[in-house]
Coordinates of C-alpha atoms in Angstrom, one line a residue:
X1 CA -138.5 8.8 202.5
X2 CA -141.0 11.6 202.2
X3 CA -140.0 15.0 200.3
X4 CA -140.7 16.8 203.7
X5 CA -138.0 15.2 205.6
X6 CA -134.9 16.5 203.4
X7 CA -132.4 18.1 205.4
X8 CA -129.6 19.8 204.9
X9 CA -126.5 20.3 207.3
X10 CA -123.9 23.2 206.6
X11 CA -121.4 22.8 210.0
X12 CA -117.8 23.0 209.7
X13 CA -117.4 21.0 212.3
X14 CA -117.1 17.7 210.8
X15 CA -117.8 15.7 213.5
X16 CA -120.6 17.6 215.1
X17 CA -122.0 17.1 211.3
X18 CA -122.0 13.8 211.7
X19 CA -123.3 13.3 214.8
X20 CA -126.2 15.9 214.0
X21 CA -126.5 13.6 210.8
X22 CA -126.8 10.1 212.4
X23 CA -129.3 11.8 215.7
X24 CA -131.5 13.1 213.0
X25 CA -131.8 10.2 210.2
X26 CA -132.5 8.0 212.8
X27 CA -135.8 10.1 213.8
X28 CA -136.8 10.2 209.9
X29 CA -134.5 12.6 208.6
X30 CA -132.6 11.9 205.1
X31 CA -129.1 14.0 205.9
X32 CA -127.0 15.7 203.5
X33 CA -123.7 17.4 205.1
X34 CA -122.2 20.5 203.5
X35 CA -119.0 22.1 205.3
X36 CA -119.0 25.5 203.8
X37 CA -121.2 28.4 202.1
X38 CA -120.1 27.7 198.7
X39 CA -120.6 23.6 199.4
X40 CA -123.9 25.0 201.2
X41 CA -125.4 26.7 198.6
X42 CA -124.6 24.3 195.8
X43 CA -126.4 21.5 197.7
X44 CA -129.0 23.2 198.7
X45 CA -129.6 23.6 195.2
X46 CA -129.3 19.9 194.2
X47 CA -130.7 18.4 197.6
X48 CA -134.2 20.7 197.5
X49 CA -133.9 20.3 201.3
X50 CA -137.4 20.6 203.4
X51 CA -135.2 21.7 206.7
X52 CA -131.4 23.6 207.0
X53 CA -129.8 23.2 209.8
X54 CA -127.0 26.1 209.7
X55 CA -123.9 26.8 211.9
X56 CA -123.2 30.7 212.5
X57 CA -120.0 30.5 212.1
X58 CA -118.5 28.3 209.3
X59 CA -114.5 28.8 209.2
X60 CA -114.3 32.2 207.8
X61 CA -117.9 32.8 206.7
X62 CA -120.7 34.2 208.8
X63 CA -123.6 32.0 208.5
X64 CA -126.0 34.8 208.8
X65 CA -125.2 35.7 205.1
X66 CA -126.3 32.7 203.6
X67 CA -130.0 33.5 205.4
X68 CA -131.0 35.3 202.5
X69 CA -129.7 33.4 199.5
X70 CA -131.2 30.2 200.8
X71 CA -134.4 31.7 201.4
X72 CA -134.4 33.3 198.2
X73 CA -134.1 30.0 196.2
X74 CA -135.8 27.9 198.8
X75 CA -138.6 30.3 199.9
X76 CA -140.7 27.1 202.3
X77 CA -137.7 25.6 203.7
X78 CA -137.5 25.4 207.4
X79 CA -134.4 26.7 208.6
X80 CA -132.8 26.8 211.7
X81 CA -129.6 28.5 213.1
X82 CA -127.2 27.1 215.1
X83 CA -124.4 28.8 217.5
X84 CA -122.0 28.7 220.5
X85 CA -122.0 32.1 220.8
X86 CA -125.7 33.1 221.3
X87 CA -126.9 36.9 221.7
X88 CA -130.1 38.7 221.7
X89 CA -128.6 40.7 219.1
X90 CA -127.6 37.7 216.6
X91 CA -131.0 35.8 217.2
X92 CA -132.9 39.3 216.0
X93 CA -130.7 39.1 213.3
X94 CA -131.3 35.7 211.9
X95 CA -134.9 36.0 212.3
X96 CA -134.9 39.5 210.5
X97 CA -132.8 37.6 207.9
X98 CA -135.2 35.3 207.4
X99 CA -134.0 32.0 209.8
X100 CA -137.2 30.7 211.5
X101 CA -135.7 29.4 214.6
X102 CA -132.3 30.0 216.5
X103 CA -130.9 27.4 218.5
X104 CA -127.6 27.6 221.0
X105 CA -125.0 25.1 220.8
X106 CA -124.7 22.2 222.8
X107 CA -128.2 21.2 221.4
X108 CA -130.5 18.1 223.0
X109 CA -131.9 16.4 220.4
X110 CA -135.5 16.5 221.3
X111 CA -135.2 20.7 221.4
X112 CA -133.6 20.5 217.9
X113 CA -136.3 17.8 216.7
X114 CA -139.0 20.1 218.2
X115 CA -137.2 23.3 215.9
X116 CA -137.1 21.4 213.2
X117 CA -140.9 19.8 213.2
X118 CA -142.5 23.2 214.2
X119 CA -144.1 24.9 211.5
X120 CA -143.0 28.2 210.6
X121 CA -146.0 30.0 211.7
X122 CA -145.0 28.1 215.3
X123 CA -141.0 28.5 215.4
X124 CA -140.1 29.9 218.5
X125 CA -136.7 31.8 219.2
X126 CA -135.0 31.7 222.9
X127 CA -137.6 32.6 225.5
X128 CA -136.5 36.1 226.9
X129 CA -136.9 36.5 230.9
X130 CA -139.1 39.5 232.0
X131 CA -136.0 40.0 234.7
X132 CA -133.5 42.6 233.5
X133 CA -130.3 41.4 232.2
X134 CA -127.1 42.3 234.3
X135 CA -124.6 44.9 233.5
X136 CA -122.2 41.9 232.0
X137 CA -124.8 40.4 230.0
X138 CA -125.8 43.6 228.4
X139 CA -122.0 44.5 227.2
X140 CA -121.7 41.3 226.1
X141 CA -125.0 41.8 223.8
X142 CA -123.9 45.4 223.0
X143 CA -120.3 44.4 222.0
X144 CA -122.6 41.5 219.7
X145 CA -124.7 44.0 217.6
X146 CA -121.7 46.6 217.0
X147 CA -119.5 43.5 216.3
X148 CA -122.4 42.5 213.9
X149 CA -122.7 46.3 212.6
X150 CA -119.0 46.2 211.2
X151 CA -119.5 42.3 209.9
X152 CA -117.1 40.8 211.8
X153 CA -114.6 42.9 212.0
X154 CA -112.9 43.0 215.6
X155 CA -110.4 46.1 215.2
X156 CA -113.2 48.3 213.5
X157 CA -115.9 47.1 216.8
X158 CA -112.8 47.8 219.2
X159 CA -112.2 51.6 217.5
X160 CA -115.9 52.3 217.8
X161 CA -116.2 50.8 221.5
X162 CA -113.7 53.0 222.7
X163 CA -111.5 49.8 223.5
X164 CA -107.9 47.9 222.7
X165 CA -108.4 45.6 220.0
X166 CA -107.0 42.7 222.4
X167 CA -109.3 43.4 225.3
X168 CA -112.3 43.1 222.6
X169 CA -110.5 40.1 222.3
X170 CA -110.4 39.1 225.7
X171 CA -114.3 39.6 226.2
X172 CA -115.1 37.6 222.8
X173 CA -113.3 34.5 224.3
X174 CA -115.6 34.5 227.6
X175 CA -119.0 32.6 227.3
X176 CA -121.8 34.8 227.4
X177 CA -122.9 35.5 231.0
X178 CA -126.6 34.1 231.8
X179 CA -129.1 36.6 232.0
X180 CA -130.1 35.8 235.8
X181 CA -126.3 35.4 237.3
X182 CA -125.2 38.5 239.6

């Protein structure tokens, strides 16, 4: 196993981990799982990892905030953010952060092995339609980057929307609408 095919895995979802782990050793991948930032961190440390693969949201971290600490100490690795709850707003976010590709869950395996073998210079984020998004998809990004501006925090986002805490709620729970539905 070659020094460039060291990846690392920080999902808290155990079993998506392991799935991720067993799709991607078998195309040449030697897989090392971590379920948190703190477990993250230290392994990425120990593991010198060619690739991340990194879930956006592990249990109560954010895995935007580990961006920068992992880049910092591994300056070449690939790295690749992974989420169920994509937005404009969080993919600008993690490539400003330092992530070189950004990847919505459920993932195929041949559009993560293409993230993953692209070369930085090459990573591509979501393509984004010339079309104009539709009023539900743009509340949904705008709720994002304000929900992003106060890290998280759903009654501060909910104050500064104008909105009840519980109907912040409410729209947090539905999937993101795609950009072309009416």
């Amino acid at each position: 196993m070659t020094e460039n095919n060291r990846l690392l895995i920080i999902e808290d979802d155990l079993a998506f981990a392991g799935i991720l782990a067993r799709r991607l050793t078998r195309h040449g991948f030697e897989c090392q799982l971590a379920h948190d930032a703190t477990q993250g961190l230290l392994l990425a440390r120990q593991f010198q990892p060619s690739h991340i693969l990194l879930d956006m949201k592990l249990a109560e971290d954010n895995g935007l905030a580990l961006i920068e600490p992992l880049r910092q100490h591994l300056p070449k690795v690939l790295m690749v953010l992974l989420t169920g709850y994509a937005s404009i707003a969080t993919a600008v976010e993690a490539i400003r952060l330092g992530a070189d590709n950004y990847l919505s869950k459920p993932v195929d395996t041949q559009t993560l092995l293409n993230a993953l073998n692209a070369q930085a210079e090459e990573s591509v984020v979501a393509q984004v339609d010339e079309e104009p998004l539709n009023p539900k998809r743009l509340e949904w990004e705008h709720i994002q980057q304000v929900l992003n501006a106060n890290k998280g925090n759903v009654s501060a986002t909910a104050r500064q929307l104008g909105m009840h805490r519980r109907t912040l709620q409410r729209k947090l729970l539905k999937k993101p609408v795609s950009a072309k539905s009416t």
